[in-house]
GROMACS .gro file of N, CA and C in nm:
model
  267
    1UNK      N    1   0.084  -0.119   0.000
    1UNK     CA    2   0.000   0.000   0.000
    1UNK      C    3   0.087   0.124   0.000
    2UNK      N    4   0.061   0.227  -0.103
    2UNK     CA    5   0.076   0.316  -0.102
    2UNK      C    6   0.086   0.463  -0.051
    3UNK      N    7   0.050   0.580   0.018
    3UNK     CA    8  -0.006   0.701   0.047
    3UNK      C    9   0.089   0.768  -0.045
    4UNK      N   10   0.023   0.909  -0.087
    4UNK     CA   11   0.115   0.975  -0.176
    4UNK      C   12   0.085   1.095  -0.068
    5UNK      N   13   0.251   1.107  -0.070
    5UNK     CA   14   0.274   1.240   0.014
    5UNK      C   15   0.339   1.360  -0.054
    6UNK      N   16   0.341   1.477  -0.029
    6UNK     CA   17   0.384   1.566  -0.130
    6UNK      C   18   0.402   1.688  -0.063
    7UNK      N   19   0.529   1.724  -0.001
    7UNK     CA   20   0.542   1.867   0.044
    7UNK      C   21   0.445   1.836   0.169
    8UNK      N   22   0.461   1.772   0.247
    8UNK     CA   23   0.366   1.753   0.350
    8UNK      C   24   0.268   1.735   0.326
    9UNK      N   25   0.147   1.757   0.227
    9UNK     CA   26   0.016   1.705   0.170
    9UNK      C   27  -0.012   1.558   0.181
   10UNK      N   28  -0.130   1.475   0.248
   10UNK     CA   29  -0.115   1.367   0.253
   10UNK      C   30  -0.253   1.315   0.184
   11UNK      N   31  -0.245   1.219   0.089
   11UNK     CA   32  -0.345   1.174  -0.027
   11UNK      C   33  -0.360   1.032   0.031
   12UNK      N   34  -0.471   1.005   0.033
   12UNK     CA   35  -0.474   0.834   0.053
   12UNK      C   36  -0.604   0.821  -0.013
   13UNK      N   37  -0.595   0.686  -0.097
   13UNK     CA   38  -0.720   0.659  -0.189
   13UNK      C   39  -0.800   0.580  -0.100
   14UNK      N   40  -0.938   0.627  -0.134
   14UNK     CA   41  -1.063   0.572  -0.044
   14UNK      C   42  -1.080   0.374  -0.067
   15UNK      N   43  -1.031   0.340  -0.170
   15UNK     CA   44  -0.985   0.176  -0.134
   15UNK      C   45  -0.954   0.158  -0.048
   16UNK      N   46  -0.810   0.216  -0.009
   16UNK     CA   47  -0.698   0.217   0.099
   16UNK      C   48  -0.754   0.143   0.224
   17UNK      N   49  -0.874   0.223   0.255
   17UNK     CA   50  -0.932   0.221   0.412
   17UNK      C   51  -1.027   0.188   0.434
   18UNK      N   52  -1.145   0.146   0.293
   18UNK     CA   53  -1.297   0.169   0.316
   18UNK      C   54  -1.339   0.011   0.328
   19UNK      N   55  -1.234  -0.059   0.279
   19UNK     CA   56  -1.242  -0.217   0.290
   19UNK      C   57  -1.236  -0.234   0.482
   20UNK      N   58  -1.194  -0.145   0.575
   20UNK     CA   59  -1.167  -0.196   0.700
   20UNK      C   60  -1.274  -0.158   0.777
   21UNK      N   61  -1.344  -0.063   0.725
   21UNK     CA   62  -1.490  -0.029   0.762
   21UNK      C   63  -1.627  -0.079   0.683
   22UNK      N   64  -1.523  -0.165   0.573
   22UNK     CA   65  -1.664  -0.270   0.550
   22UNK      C   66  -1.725  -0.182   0.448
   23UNK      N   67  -1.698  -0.104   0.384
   23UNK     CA   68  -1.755   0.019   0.265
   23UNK      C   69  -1.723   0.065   0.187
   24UNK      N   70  -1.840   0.063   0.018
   24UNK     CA   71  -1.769   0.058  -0.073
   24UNK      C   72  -1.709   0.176  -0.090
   25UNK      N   73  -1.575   0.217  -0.175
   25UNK     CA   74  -1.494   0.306  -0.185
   25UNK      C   75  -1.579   0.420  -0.232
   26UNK      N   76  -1.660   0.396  -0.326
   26UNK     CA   77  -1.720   0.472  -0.362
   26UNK      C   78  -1.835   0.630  -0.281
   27UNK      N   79  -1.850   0.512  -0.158
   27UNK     CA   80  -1.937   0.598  -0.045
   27UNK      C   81  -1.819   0.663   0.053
   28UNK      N   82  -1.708   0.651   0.010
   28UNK     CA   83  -1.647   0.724   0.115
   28UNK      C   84  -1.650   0.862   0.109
   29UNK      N   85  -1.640   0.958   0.017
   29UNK     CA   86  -1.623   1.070   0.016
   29UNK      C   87  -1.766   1.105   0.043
   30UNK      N   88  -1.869   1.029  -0.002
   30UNK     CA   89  -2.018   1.154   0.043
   30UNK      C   90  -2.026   1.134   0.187
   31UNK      N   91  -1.961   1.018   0.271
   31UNK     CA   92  -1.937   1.006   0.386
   31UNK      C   93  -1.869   1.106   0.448
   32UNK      N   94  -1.770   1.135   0.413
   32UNK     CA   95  -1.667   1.238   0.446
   32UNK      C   96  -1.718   1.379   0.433
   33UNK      N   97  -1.765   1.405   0.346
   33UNK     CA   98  -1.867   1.521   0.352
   33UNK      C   99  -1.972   1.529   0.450
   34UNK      N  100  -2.046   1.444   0.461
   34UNK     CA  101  -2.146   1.421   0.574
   34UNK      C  102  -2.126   1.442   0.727
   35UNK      N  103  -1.968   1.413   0.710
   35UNK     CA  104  -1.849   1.390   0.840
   35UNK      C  105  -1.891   1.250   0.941
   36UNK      N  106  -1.964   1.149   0.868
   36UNK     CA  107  -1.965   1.073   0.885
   36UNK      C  108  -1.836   0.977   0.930
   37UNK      N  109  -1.716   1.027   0.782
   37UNK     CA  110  -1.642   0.954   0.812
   37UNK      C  111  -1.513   1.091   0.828
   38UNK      N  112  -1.399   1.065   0.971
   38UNK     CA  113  -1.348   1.162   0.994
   38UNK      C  114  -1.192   1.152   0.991
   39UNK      N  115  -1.070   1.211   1.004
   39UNK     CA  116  -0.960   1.170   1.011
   39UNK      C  117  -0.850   1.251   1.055
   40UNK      N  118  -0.733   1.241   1.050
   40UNK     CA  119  -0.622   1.303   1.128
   40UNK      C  120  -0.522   1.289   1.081
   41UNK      N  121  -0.420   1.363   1.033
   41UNK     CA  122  -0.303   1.318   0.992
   41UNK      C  123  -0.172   1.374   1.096
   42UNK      N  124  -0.118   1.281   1.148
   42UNK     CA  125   0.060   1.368   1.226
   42UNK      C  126   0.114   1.328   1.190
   43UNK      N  127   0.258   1.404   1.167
   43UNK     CA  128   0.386   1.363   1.124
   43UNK      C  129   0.473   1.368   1.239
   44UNK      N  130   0.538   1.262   1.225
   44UNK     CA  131   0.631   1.227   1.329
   44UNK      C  132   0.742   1.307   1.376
   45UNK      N  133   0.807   1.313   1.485
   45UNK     CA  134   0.930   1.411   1.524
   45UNK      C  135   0.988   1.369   1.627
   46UNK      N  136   1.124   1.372   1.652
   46UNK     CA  137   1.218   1.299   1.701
   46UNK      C  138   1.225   1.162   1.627
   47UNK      N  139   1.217   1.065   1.733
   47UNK     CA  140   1.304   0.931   1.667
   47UNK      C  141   1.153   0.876   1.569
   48UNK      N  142   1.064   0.929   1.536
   48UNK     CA  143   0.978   0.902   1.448
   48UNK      C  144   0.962   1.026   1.330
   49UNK      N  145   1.061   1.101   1.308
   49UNK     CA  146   1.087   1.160   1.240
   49UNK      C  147   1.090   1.139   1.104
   50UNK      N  148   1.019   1.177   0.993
   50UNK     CA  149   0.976   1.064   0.832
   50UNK      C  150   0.875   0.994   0.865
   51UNK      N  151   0.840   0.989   0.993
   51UNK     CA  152   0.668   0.897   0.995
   51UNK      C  153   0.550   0.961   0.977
   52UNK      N  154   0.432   0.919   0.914
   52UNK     CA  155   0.305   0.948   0.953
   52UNK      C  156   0.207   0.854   0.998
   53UNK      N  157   0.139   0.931   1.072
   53UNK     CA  158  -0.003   0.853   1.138
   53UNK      C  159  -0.131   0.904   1.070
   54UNK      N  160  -0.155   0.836   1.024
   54UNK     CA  161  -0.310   0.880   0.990
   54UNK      C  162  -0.463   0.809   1.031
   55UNK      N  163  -0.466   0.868   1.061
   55UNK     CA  164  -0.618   0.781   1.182
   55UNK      C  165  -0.746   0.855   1.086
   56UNK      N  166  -0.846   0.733   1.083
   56UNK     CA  167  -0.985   0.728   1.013
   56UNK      C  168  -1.079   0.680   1.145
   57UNK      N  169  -1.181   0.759   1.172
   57UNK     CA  170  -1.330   0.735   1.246
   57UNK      C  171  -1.418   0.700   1.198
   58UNK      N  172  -1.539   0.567   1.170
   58UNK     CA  173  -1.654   0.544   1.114
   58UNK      C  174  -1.723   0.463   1.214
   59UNK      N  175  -1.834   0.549   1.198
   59UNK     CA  176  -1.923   0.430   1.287
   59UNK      C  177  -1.877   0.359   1.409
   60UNK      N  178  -1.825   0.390   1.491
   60UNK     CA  179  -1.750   0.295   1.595
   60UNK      C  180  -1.637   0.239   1.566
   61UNK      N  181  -1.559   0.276   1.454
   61UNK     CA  182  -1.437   0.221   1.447
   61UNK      C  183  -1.315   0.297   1.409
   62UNK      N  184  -1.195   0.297   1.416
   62UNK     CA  185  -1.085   0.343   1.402
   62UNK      C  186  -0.992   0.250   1.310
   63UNK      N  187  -0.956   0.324   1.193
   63UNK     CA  188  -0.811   0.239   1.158
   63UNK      C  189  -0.739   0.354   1.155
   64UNK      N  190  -0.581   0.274   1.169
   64UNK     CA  191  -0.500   0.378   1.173
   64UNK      C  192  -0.374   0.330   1.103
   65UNK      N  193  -0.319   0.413   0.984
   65UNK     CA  194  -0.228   0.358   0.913
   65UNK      C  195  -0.086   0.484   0.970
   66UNK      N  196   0.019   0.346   0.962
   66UNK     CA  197   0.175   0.467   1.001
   66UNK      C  198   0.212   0.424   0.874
   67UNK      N  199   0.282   0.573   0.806
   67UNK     CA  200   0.359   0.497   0.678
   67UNK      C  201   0.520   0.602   0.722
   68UNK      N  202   0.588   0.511   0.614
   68UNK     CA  203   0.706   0.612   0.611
   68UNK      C  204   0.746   0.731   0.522
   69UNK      N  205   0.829   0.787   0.485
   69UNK     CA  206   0.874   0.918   0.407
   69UNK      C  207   0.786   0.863   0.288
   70UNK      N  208   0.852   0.747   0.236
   70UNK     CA  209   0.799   0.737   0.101
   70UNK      C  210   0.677   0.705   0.060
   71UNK      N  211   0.563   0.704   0.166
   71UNK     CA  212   0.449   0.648   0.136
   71UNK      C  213   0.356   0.494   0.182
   72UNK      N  214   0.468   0.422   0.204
   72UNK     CA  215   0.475   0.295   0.250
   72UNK      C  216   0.419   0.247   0.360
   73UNK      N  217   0.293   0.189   0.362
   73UNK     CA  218   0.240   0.210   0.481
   73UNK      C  219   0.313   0.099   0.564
   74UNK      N  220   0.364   0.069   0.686
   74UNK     CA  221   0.414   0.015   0.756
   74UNK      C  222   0.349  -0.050   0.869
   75UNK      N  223   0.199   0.048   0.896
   75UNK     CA  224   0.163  -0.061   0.992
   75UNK      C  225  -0.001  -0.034   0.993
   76UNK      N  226  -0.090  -0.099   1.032
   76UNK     CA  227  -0.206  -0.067   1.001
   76UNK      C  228  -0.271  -0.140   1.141
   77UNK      N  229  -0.357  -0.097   1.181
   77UNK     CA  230  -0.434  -0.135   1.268
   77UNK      C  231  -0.573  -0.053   1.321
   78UNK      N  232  -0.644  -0.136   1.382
   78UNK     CA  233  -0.784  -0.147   1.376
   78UNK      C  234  -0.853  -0.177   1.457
   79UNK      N  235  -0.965  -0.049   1.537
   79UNK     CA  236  -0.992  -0.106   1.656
   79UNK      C  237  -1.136  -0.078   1.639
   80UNK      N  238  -1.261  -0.127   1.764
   80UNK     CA  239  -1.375  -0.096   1.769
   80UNK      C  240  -1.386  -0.008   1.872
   81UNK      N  241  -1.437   0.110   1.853
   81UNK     CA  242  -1.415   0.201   1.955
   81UNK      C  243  -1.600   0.214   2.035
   82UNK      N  244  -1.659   0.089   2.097
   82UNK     CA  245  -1.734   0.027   2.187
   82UNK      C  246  -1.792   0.104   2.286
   83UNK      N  247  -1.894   0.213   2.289
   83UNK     CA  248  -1.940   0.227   2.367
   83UNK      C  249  -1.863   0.383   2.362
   84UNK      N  250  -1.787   0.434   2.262
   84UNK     CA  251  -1.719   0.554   2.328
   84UNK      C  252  -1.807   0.641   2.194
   85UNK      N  253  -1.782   0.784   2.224
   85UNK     CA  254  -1.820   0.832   2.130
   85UNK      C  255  -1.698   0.992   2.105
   86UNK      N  256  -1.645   0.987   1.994
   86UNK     CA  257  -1.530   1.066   1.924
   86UNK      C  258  -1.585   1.245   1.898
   87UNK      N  259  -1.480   1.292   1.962
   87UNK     CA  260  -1.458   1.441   1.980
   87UNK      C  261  -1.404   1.499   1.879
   88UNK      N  262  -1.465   1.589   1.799
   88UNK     CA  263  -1.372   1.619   1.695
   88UNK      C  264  -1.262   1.715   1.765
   89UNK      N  265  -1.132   1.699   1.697
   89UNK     CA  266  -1.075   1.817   1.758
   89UNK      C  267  -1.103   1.948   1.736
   0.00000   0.00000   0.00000
């Protein structure tokens, strides 16, 4: 998996993520508009320095992909967030 990063700009295609929330790619963006579906991007500093985190909210769930400088996602994970309900920042 990919992310295309660019001058700090961070792009990730709605495939990427919409398979972990169970939804077709296609509904992600009217989701995202709706703010149905929500997200976050940080870049890393100090000894995670060249990393990003990018965290997705739907419906009770969280994935969260770390990639490196080049795009590469490195780690992905996925939780049910049960009973809580998400603050936008």
């Amino acid at each position: 998996m990919i992310v295309e990063i660019d001058d700090g700009d961070v792009t990730v295609s709605a495939g990427m993520f919409a398979s972990h929330f169970g939804i077709d790619p296609k509904d992600v963006q009217p989701l995202m508009r709706a703010g149905e579906i929500t997200g976050r991007v940080e870049k890393g500093a100090g000894e995670d320095e060249g990393r990003y985190r990018l965290t997705f909210w739907h419906a009770g769930r969280q994935v969260r992909l770390t990639c490196d400088a080049a795009g590469r996602v490195i780690n992905t994970s996925r939780t049910i967030l049960a009973g809580r309900t998400r603050v936008l920042p």
